[in-house]
Amino acid sequence: MTDLLLTNVRPNAGASTNILIEKGRIAAIGDQARSRAGLKTVDGGNAIAIAPFVEAHVHLDKILWGLPWHSIKVPGTLRAMIDNEVDIRKTLPWSVAERAGNLMRQCVAMGSTHIRSHVDISPGYKLDNLHGVLEAWEGTKHAVDLEIVAFPQLGMLIEPGTVELMEAALDEGATVIGGIDPANIDGDPRGHLDAIFDIAHRKQAKIDIHLHERGELGLFELGLIAERAKALGMQDKIIVSHAFCLGDAPYEELAPIKDMLAEAGIGIISAVPGEIPFPPLFDLAEHGVRCAIASDSLRDTWNPHGNGDMLERCWLLSWRTNCRTDEELIAALDMGTKRGADLLDLKGYGLEPGCDGSLVLIPGENLAQVVVDRPKRSLVVKRGRIVARDGNWVDIDAP
Ligand SMILES: [Zn+2]
């Protein structure tokens, strides 16, 4: 079913109207959106309709959710946490495909119909995590689009064979090359970045780098990334995730860095972390830097928190940045929806005729109130197909 008429819905919290989806695309909104014989019609109950949430950074292969509670014993160093995860994953009773499928269905139920997932690649894992996530996607493809980042979580230059496996991952379904803390993990910032830019440039892939490195070191590495993006003509294909260094930098020092990021077309994703300073997303966006928020690590060996709900994440951003006016709250919502779509360059995203027939219905008064109250999503539609209802995944064959 890719034709659907939604009646009594309020696009972006406007007046109540109808939305007609034909062949998976929005055909009409308003008076032209009429019923006809045989057309599936759903009363939206006066709910607000918005374009879907975008989950721009998650780790589908790491999720432990659904298994017995995992008590995290935080090891002292990043390296120890990485090794800790490898050990724990050897003992899990569920496969990558089972765990990834569970998280994908949860993301859809919360209203995200596009996911960018990092997937660990290493000589130990080989491409098993990639294959597991792709297997899970076979059962959810009708509900969610997926982009996979080949992610060298265990290190790249220090783990011989990883570079070759990351390149191989691009031939088997990944479309983005990942990177991680070029100085602290591989101990060679230029070597690490040269290796990932080389693969991405040759294979016409995008890049998404985990950059946790703080202060001057992180800013120095952002400079190296910008240099390479411009030299290789890869502007707008590069994302730096986390970029805590942008949260550390004094405000007056940020002006040239914002210009550099905008000019090099480098986007920034933040998970809005707890106690760590994070990039000033609204300020960056105002200066032309593409920004979005995402869940990142949740309910895994790294982090006990999170539920894959991007509306929660928008609320968290609004809380951490003291959004109080309606305008500010709506700007927080945009960071989990349209700014995410813009950052990932999603074609057909939006709530206008001609766009994909994908949307989320949320009962509420207005968009600002929805961010504060975070109501359950009453309906999630992907290209005309109902994929979740009342906060629950709907199986493909359900009526
Ligand atoms: Zn991550």
PDB file of C-alpha atoms in Angstrom, residues 57-168:
ATOM      1  CA  HIS A  57      24.261   8.848  14.085  1.00  0.00           C
ATOM      2  CA  VAL A  58      23.637   5.588  15.872  1.00  0.00           C
ATOM      3  CA  HIS A  59      25.444   2.247  16.312  1.00  0.00           C
ATOM      4  CA  LEU A  60      23.044  -0.531  15.344  1.00  0.00           C
ATOM      5  CA  ASP A  61      25.627  -3.278  15.915  1.00  0.00           C
ATOM      6  CA  LYS A  62      26.377  -2.243  19.503  1.00  0.00           C
ATOM      7  CA  ILE A  63      22.857  -2.260  20.946  1.00  0.00           C
ATOM      8  CA  LEU A  64      22.142  -4.526  23.927  1.00  0.00           C
ATOM      9  CA  TRP A  65      18.578  -3.370  24.463  1.00  0.00           C
ATOM     10  CA  GLY A  66      16.138  -6.202  25.142  1.00  0.00           C
ATOM     11  CA  LEU A  67      18.796  -8.360  26.761  1.00  0.00           C
ATOM     12  CA  PRO A  68      18.981  -8.497  30.569  1.00  0.00           C
ATOM     13  CA  TRP A  69      20.122  -5.204  32.090  1.00  0.00           C
ATOM     14  CA  HIS A  70      23.783  -4.593  31.391  1.00  0.00           C
ATOM     15  CA  SER A  71      25.557  -3.025  34.368  1.00  0.00           C
ATOM     16  CA  ILE A  72      28.287  -0.810  33.004  1.00  0.00           C
ATOM     17  CA  LYS A  73      31.593  -0.894  34.823  1.00  0.00           C
ATOM     18  CA  VAL A  74      33.300   2.031  33.157  1.00  0.00           C
ATOM     19  CA  PRO A  75      36.939   1.156  32.454  1.00  0.00           C
ATOM     20  CA  GLY A  76      39.452   3.932  32.997  1.00  0.00           C
ATOM     21  CA  THR A  77      40.516   4.658  29.440  1.00  0.00           C
ATOM     22  CA  LEU A  78      39.023   4.816  25.968  1.00  0.00           C
ATOM     23  CA  ARG A  79      41.211   1.900  24.914  1.00  0.00           C
ATOM     24  CA  ALA A  80      39.963  -0.163  27.859  1.00  0.00           C
ATOM     25  CA  MET A  81      36.341   0.596  26.932  1.00  0.00           C
ATOM     26  CA  ILE A  82      36.968  -0.478  23.342  1.00  0.00           C
ATOM     27  CA  ASP A  83      38.543  -3.768  24.466  1.00  0.00           C
ATOM     28  CA  ASN A  84      35.764  -4.251  27.044  1.00  0.00           C
ATOM     29  CA  GLU A  85      33.145  -4.032  24.303  1.00  0.00           C
ATOM     30  CA  VAL A  86      34.930  -6.574  22.121  1.00  0.00           C
ATOM     31  CA  ASP A  87      35.001  -9.052  25.031  1.00  0.00           C
ATOM     32  CA  ILE A  88      31.335  -8.560  25.949  1.00  0.00           C
ATOM     33  CA  ARG A  89      30.124  -8.921  22.371  1.00  0.00           C
ATOM     34  CA  LYS A  90      31.663 -12.408  22.191  1.00  0.00           C
ATOM     35  CA  THR A  91      29.235 -13.576  24.883  1.00  0.00           C
ATOM     36  CA  LEU A  92      25.914 -12.146  23.648  1.00  0.00           C
ATOM     37  CA  PRO A  93      23.028 -14.577  23.044  1.00  0.00           C
ATOM     38  CA  TRP A  94      21.553 -12.483  20.209  1.00  0.00           C
ATOM     39  CA  SER A  95      23.125 -11.944  16.812  1.00  0.00           C
ATOM     40  CA  VAL A  96      23.958  -8.540  15.353  1.00  0.00           C
ATOM     41  CA  ALA A  97      20.963  -8.931  13.022  1.00  0.00           C
ATOM     42  CA  GLU A  98      18.562  -9.543  15.909  1.00  0.00           C
ATOM     43  CA  ARG A  99      19.864  -6.662  17.995  1.00  0.00           C
ATOM     44  CA  ALA A 100      20.100  -4.218  15.068  1.00  0.00           C
ATOM     45  CA  GLY A 101      16.589  -5.140  13.930  1.00  0.00           C
ATOM     46  CA  ASN A 102      15.224  -4.405  17.398  1.00  0.00           C
ATOM     47  CA  LEU A 103      16.762  -0.944  17.431  1.00  0.00           C
ATOM     48  CA  MET A 104      15.666  -0.133  13.878  1.00  0.00           C
ATOM     49  CA  ARG A 105      12.062  -1.008  14.741  1.00  0.00           C
ATOM     50  CA  GLN A 106      12.277   1.140  17.865  1.00  0.00           C
ATOM     51  CA  CYS A 107      13.645   4.110  15.889  1.00  0.00           C
ATOM     52  CA  VAL A 108      10.800   3.774  13.393  1.00  0.00           C
ATOM     53  CA  ALA A 109       8.208   3.535  16.177  1.00  0.00           C
ATOM     54  CA  MET A 110       9.548   6.845  17.534  1.00  0.00           C
ATOM     55  CA  GLY A 111       9.258   8.477  14.113  1.00  0.00           C
ATOM     56  CA  SER A 112      12.712   8.182  12.530  1.00  0.00           C
ATOM     57  CA  THR A 113      12.507   6.817   8.998  1.00  0.00           C
ATOM     58  CA  HIS A 114      16.127   7.455   8.016  1.00  0.00           C
ATOM     59  CA  ILE A 115      19.103   6.093   9.964  1.00  0.00           C
ATOM     60  CA  ARG A 116      22.827   6.623   9.527  1.00  0.00           C
ATOM     61  CA  SER A 117      24.540   3.846  11.480  1.00  0.00           C
ATOM     62  CA  HIS A 118      28.207   3.366  12.174  1.00  0.00           C
ATOM     63  CA  VAL A 119      29.235  -0.301  12.057  1.00  0.00           C
ATOM     64  CA  ASP A 120      32.465  -1.575  13.605  1.00  0.00           C
ATOM     65  CA  ILE A 121      34.985  -2.916  11.101  1.00  0.00           C
ATOM     66  CA  SER A 122      38.175  -4.626  12.290  1.00  0.00           C
ATOM     67  CA  PRO A 123      40.341  -7.630  11.431  1.00  0.00           C
ATOM     68  CA  GLY A 124      38.616  -9.472  14.300  1.00  0.00           C
ATOM     69  CA  TYR A 125      35.077  -8.609  13.269  1.00  0.00           C
ATOM     70  CA  LYS A 126      35.882  -8.532   9.544  1.00  0.00           C
ATOM     71  CA  LEU A 127      32.611  -7.475   7.825  1.00  0.00           C
ATOM     72  CA  ASP A 128      30.353  -9.509  10.133  1.00  0.00           C
ATOM     73  CA  ASN A 129      28.750  -6.455  11.743  1.00  0.00           C
ATOM     74  CA  LEU A 130      28.029  -4.921   8.341  1.00  0.00           C
ATOM     75  CA  HIS A 131      26.466  -8.150   7.149  1.00  0.00           C
ATOM     76  CA  GLY A 132      24.390  -8.464  10.339  1.00  0.00           C
ATOM     77  CA  VAL A 133      22.998  -4.950  10.034  1.00  0.00           C
ATOM     78  CA  LEU A 134      22.206  -5.465   6.352  1.00  0.00           C
ATOM     79  CA  GLU A 135      20.420  -8.719   7.227  1.00  0.00           C
ATOM     80  CA  ALA A 136      18.294  -6.867   9.791  1.00  0.00           C
ATOM     81  CA  TRP A 137      17.512  -4.174   7.226  1.00  0.00           C
ATOM     82  CA  GLU A 138      15.974  -6.779   4.913  1.00  0.00           C
ATOM     83  CA  GLY A 139      13.081  -6.918   7.386  1.00  0.00           C
ATOM     84  CA  THR A 140      12.737  -3.165   7.864  1.00  0.00           C
ATOM     85  CA  LYS A 141      13.612  -1.732   4.453  1.00  0.00           C
ATOM     86  CA  HIS A 142      10.029  -0.709   3.726  1.00  0.00           C
ATOM     87  CA  ALA A 143      10.023   1.435   6.866  1.00  0.00           C
ATOM     88  CA  VAL A 144      13.444   3.009   7.104  1.00  0.00           C
ATOM     89  CA  ASP A 145      16.250   4.105   4.812  1.00  0.00           C
ATOM     90  CA  LEU A 146      19.715   3.181   6.001  1.00  0.00           C
ATOM     91  CA  GLU A 147      23.191   4.585   5.437  1.00  0.00           C
ATOM     92  CA  ILE A 148      26.116   2.620   6.822  1.00  0.00           C
ATOM     93  CA  VAL A 149      29.435   4.062   7.958  1.00  0.00           C
ATOM     94  CA  ALA A 150      32.419   1.684   7.929  1.00  0.00           C
ATOM     95  CA  PHE A 151      33.749   2.601  11.360  1.00  0.00           C
ATOM     96  CA  PRO A 152      37.266   1.701  12.626  1.00  0.00           C
ATOM     97  CA  GLN A 153      36.260   1.638  16.305  1.00  0.00           C
ATOM     98  CA  LEU A 154      39.295  -0.416  17.337  1.00  0.00           C
ATOM     99  CA  GLY A 155      41.761   1.774  15.484  1.00  0.00           C
ATOM    100  CA  MET A 156      42.827   1.761  11.870  1.00  0.00           C
ATOM    101  CA  LEU A 157      46.561   2.205  11.281  1.00  0.00           C
ATOM    102  CA  ILE A 158      47.332   0.278  14.486  1.00  0.00           C
ATOM    103  CA  GLU A 159      45.161  -2.634  13.339  1.00  0.00           C
ATOM    104  CA  PRO A 160      46.729  -3.868  10.082  1.00  0.00           C
ATOM    105  CA  GLY A 161      44.101  -4.948   7.559  1.00  0.00           C
ATOM    106  CA  THR A 162      41.455  -2.488   8.759  1.00  0.00           C
ATOM    107  CA  VAL A 163      41.932  -0.022   5.895  1.00  0.00           C
ATOM    108  CA  GLU A 164      41.423  -2.802   3.348  1.00  0.00           C
ATOM    109  CA  LEU A 165      38.305  -4.058   5.161  1.00  0.00           C
ATOM    110  CA  MET A 166      36.826  -0.544   5.287  1.00  0.00           C
ATOM    111  CA  GLU A 167      37.321  -0.229   1.563  1.00  0.00           C
ATOM    112  CA  ALA A 168      35.772  -3.662   1.051  1.00  0.00           C
TER     113      ALA A 168
END
